[in-house]
mmCIF file of C-alpha atoms in Angstrom:
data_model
loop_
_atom_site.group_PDB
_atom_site.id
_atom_site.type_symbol
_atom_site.label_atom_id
_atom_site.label_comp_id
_atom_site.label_asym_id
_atom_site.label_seq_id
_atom_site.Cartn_x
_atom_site.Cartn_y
_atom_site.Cartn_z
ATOM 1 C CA UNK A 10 86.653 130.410 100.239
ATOM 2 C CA UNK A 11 85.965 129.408 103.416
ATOM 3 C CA UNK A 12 85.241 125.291 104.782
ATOM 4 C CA UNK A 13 82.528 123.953 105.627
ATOM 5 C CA UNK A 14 82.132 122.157 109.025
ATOM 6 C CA UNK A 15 79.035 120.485 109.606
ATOM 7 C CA UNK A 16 76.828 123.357 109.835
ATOM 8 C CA UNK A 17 79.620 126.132 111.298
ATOM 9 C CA UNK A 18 81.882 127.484 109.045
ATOM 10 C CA UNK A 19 85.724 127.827 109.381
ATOM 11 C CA UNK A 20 86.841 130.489 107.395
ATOM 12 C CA UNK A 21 89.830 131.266 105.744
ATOM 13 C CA UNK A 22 90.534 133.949 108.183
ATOM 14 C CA UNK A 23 89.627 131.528 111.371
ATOM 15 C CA UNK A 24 92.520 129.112 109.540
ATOM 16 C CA UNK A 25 94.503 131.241 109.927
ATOM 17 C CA UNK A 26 93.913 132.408 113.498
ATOM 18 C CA UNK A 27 94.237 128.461 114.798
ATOM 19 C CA UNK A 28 97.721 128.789 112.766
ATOM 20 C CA UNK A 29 98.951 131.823 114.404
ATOM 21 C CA UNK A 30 97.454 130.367 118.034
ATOM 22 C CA UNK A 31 99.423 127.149 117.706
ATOM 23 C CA UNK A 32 102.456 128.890 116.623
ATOM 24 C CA UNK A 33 102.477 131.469 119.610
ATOM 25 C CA UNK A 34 101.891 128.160 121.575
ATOM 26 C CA UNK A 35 104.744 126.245 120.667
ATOM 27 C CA UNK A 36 106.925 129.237 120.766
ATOM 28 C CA UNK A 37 105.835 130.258 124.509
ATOM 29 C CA UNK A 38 106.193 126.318 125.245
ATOM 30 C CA UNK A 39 109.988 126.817 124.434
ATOM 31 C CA UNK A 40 110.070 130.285 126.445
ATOM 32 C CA UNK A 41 108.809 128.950 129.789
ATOM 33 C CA UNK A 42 111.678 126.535 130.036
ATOM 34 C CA UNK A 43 114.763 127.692 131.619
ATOM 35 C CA UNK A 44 116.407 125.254 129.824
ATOM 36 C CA UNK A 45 115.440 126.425 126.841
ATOM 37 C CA UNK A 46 112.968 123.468 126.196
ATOM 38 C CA UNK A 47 112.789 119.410 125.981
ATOM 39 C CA UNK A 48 115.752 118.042 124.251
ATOM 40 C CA UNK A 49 116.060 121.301 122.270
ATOM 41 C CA UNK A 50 119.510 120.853 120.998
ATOM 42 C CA UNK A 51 118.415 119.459 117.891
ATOM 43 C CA UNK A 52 116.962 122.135 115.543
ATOM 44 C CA UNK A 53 113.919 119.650 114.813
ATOM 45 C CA UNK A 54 112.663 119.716 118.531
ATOM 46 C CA UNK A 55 113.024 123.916 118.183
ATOM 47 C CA UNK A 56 109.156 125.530 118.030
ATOM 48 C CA UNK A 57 110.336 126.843 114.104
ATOM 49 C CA UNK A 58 110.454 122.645 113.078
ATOM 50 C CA UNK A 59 107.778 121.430 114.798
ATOM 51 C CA UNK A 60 105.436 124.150 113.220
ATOM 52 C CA UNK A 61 107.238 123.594 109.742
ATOM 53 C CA UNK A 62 105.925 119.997 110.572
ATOM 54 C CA UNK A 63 102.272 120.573 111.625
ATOM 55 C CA UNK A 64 101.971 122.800 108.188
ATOM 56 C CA UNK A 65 103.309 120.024 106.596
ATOM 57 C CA UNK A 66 101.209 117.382 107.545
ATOM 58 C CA UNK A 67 98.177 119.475 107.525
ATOM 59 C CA UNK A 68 98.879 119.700 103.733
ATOM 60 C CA UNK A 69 99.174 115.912 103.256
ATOM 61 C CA UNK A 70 97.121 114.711 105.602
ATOM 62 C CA UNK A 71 94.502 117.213 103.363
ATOM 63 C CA UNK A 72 95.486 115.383 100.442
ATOM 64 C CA UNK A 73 94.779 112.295 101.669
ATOM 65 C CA UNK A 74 91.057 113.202 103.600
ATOM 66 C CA UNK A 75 90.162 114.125 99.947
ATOM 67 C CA UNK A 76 91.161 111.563 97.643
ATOM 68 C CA UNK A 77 89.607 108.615 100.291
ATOM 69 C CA UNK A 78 86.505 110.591 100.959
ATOM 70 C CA UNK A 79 87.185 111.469 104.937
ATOM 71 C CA UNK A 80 85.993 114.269 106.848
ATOM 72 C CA UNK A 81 88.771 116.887 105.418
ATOM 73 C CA UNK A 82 87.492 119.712 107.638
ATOM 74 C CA UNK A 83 87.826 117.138 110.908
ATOM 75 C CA UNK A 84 91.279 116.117 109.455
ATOM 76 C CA UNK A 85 92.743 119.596 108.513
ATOM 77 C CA UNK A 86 91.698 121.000 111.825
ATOM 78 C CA UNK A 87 93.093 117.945 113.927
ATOM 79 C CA UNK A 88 96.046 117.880 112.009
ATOM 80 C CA UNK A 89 97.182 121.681 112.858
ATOM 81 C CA UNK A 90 96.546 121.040 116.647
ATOM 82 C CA UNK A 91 98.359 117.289 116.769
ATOM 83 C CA UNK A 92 101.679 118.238 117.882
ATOM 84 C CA UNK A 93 100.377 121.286 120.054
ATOM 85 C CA UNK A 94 101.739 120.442 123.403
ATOM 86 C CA UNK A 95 104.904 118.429 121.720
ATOM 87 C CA UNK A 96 107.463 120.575 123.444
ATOM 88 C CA UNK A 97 105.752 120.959 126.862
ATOM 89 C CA UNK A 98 104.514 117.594 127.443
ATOM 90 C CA UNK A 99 106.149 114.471 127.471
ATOM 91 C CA UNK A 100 105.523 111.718 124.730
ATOM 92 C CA UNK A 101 103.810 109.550 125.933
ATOM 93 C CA UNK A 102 100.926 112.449 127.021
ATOM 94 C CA UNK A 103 101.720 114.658 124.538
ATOM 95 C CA UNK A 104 98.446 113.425 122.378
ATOM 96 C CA UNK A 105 96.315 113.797 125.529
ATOM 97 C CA UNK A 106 97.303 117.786 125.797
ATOM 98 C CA UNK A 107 97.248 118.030 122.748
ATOM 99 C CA UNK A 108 93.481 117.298 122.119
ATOM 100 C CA UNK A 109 92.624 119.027 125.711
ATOM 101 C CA UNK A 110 94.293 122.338 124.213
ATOM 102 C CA UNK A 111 92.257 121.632 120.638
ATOM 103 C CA UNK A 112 89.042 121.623 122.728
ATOM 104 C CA UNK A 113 89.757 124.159 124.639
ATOM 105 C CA UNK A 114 90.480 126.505 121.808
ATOM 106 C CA UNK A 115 87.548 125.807 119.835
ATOM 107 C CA UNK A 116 85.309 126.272 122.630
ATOM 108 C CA UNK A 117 86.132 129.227 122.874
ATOM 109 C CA UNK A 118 86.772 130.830 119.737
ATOM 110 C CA UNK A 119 83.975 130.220 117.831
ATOM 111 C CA UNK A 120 80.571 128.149 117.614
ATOM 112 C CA UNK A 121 81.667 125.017 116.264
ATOM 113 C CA UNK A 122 79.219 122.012 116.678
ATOM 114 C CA UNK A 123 80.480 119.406 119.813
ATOM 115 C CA UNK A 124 80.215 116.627 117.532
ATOM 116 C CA UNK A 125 82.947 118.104 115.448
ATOM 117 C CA UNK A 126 84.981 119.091 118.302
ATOM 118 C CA UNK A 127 84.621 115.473 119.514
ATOM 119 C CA UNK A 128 85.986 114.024 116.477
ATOM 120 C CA UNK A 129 88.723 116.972 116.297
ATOM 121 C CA UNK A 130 89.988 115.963 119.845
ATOM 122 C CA UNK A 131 89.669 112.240 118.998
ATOM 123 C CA UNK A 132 91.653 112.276 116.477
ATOM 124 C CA UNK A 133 94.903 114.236 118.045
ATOM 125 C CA UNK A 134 94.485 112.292 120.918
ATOM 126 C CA UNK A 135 94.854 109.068 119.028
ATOM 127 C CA UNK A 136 97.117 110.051 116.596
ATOM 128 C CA UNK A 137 100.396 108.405 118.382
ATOM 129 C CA UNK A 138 98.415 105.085 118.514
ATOM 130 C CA UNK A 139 101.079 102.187 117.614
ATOM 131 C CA UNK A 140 98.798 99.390 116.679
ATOM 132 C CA UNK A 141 96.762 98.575 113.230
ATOM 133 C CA UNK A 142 95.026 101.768 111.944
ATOM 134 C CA UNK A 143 92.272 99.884 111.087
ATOM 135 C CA UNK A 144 91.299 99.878 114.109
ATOM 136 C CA UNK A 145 90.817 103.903 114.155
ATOM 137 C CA UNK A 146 88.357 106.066 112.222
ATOM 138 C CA UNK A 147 89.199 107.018 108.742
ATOM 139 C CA UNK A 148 89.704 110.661 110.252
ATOM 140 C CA UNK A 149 92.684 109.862 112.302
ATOM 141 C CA UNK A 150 93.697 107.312 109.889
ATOM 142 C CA UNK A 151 94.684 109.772 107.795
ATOM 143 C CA UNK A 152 96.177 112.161 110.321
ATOM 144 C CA UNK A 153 98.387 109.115 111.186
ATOM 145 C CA UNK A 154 99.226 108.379 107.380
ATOM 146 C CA UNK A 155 100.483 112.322 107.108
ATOM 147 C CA UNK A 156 102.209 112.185 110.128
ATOM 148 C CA UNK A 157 104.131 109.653 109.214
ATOM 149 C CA UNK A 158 104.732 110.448 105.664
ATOM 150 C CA UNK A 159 106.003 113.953 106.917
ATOM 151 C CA UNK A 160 109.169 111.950 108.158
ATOM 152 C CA UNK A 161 109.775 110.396 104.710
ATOM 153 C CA UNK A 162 111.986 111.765 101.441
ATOM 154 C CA UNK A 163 113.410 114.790 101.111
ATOM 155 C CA UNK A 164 112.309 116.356 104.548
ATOM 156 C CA UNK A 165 113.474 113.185 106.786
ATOM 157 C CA UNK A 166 116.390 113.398 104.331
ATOM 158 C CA UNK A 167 117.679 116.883 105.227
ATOM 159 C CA UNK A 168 117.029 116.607 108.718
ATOM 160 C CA UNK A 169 118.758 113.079 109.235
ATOM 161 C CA UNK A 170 121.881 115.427 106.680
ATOM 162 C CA UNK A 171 121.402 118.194 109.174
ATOM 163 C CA UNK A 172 121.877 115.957 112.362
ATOM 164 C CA UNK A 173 125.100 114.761 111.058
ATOM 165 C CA UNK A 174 126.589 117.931 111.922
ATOM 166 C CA UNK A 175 125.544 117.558 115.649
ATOM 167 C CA UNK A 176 126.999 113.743 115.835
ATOM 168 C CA UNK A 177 130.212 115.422 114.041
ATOM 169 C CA UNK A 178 130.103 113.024 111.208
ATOM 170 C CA UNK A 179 132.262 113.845 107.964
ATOM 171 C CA UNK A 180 129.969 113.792 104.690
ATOM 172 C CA UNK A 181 131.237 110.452 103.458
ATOM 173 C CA UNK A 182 128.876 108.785 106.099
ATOM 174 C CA UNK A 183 126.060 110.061 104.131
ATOM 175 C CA UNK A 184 125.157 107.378 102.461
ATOM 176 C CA UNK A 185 124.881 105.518 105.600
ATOM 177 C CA UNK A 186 122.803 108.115 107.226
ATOM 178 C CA UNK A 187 120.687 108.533 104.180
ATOM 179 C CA UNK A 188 120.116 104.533 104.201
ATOM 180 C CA UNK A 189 118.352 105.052 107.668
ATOM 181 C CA UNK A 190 116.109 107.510 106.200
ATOM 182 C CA UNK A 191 115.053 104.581 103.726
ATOM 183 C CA UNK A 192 114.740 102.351 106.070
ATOM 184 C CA UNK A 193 112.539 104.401 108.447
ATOM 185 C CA UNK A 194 110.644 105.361 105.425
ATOM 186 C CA UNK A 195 109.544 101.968 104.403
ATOM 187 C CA UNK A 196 108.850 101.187 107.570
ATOM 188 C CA UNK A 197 106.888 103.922 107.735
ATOM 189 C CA UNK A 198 104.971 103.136 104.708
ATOM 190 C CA UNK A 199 104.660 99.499 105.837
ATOM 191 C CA UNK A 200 101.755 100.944 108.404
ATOM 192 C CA UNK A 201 99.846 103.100 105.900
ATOM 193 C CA UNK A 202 96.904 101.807 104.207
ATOM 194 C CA UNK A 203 95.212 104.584 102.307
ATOM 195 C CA UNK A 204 96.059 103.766 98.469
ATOM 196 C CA UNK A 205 96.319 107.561 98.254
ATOM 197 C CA UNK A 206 98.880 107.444 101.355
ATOM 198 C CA UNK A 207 100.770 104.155 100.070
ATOM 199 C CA UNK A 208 101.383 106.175 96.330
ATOM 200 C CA UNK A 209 102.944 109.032 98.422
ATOM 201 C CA UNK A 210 105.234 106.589 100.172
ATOM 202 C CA UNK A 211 106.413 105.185 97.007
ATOM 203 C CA UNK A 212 107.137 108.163 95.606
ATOM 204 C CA UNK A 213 109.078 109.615 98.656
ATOM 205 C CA UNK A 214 111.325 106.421 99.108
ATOM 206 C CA UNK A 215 111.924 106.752 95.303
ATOM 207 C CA UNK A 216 113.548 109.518 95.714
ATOM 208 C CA UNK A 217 115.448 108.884 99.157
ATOM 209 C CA UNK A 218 116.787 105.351 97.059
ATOM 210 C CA UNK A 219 117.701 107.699 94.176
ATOM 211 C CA UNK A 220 119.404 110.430 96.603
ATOM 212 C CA UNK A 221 121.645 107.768 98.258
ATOM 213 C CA UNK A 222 122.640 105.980 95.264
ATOM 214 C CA UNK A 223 123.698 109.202 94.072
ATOM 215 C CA UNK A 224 125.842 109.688 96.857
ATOM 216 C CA UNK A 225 127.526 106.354 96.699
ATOM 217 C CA UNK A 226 128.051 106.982 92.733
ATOM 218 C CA UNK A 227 129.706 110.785 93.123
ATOM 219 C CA UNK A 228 131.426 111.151 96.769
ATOM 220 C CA UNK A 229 135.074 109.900 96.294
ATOM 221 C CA UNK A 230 135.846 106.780 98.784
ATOM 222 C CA UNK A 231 132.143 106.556 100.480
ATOM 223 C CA UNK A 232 131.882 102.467 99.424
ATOM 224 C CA UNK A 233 135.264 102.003 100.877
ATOM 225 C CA UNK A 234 135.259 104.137 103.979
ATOM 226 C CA UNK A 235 131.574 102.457 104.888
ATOM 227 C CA UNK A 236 133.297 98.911 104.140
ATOM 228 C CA UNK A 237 136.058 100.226 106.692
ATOM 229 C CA UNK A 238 133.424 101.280 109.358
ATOM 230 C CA UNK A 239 131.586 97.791 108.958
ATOM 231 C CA UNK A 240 134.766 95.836 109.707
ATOM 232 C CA UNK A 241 135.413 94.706 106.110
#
């Protein structure tokens, strides 16, 4: 079944075709580096993690248009083209290319109405706003909300796991590196206000909390080898 957009339609089919654009386009943004991209020698700045992480908060940020009664078709669509331009541009303009690809592309594939392209590019280009979201529409609020949530529980988990191998830690600093994943994620879930967004937080740092106590309970020495890094 297809969605609804204010009078156009955005099939299932023209989903898809956004997907595979903003795929090619983060892959080609990698490509036309010589140095093989911005900062990519983390695997989470590679065009492979940063689509991972558009799908993902298209899906929550989806979640979240529904339950508080937003624009899901706005959100959804604004949500896949957020992090367009993340590897070419730099971040503090990467919102900013991001909505003038987003226009771009649906003015030209497609006869969507300009008041839902406005709102579309609105929303990416505010979506790296730092102050209350209150002050945004309900749209982007929730394209904010996913975006951050993306970086809580088990995904922030395995990537902050995953980056421990780059920094050449040992796996009994786990629990420390875990315990920055819980602090980011409440934090994170400090700026959401969305009940439905706030009940995904809890859930997420649940689990993160559970994960590192875990740790500290099975992996031989990890108490006393943090104690030892602390100074105690």
């Amino acid at each position: 079944m297809g969605v609804e957009i204010k009078g156009s339609r955005v099939s299932d089919e023209e989903f898809a075709d956004m997907e595979h654009f903003v795929r090619e386009y983060l892959a080609a943004s990698v490509e036309s580096e010589d140095d093989g991209g911005r900062m990519r020698w983390y695997p989470w700045h590679s065009s492979e993690y940063r689509f991972n992480h558009i799908l993902n908060v298209v899906d929550i940020a989806g979640r979240i248009a529904a339950k508080e009664g937003a624009d899901t078709d706005v959100v959804r669509v604004a949500a896949l083209f957020h992090d367009v331009s993340k590897l070419e541009a730099d971040q503090d303009v990467h919102a900013e290319e991001g909505a003038r690809v987003a226009r771009q592309y649906l003015e030209t594939h497609g006869d969507y109405p300009e008041s839902f392209v406005a709102e579309v590019c609105s929303c990416v280009e505010d979506h790296s706003y730092q102050g209350p979201l209150s002050d945004l529409s309900l749209e982007t609020r929730c394209l904010i909300e996913a975006d951050l949530l993306d970086k809580v529980g088990a995904n922030g988990t395995a990537l902050m796991i995953l980056r421990m191998g780059y920094e050449a830690r040992t796996h009994m600093d786990t629990a420390e590196m875990v315990q920055r994943v819980l602090e980011r994620g409440r934090e994170h879930a400090a700026r959401v206000e969305s009940d439905t967004a706030e009940s995904i937080a809890h859930e997420r740092i649940k689990r993160v909390q559970w994960f590192r106590e875990w740790l500290e309970d099975e992996v031989s020495r990890m108490e006393r080898h943090r104690g030892e890094s602390d100074g105690r």
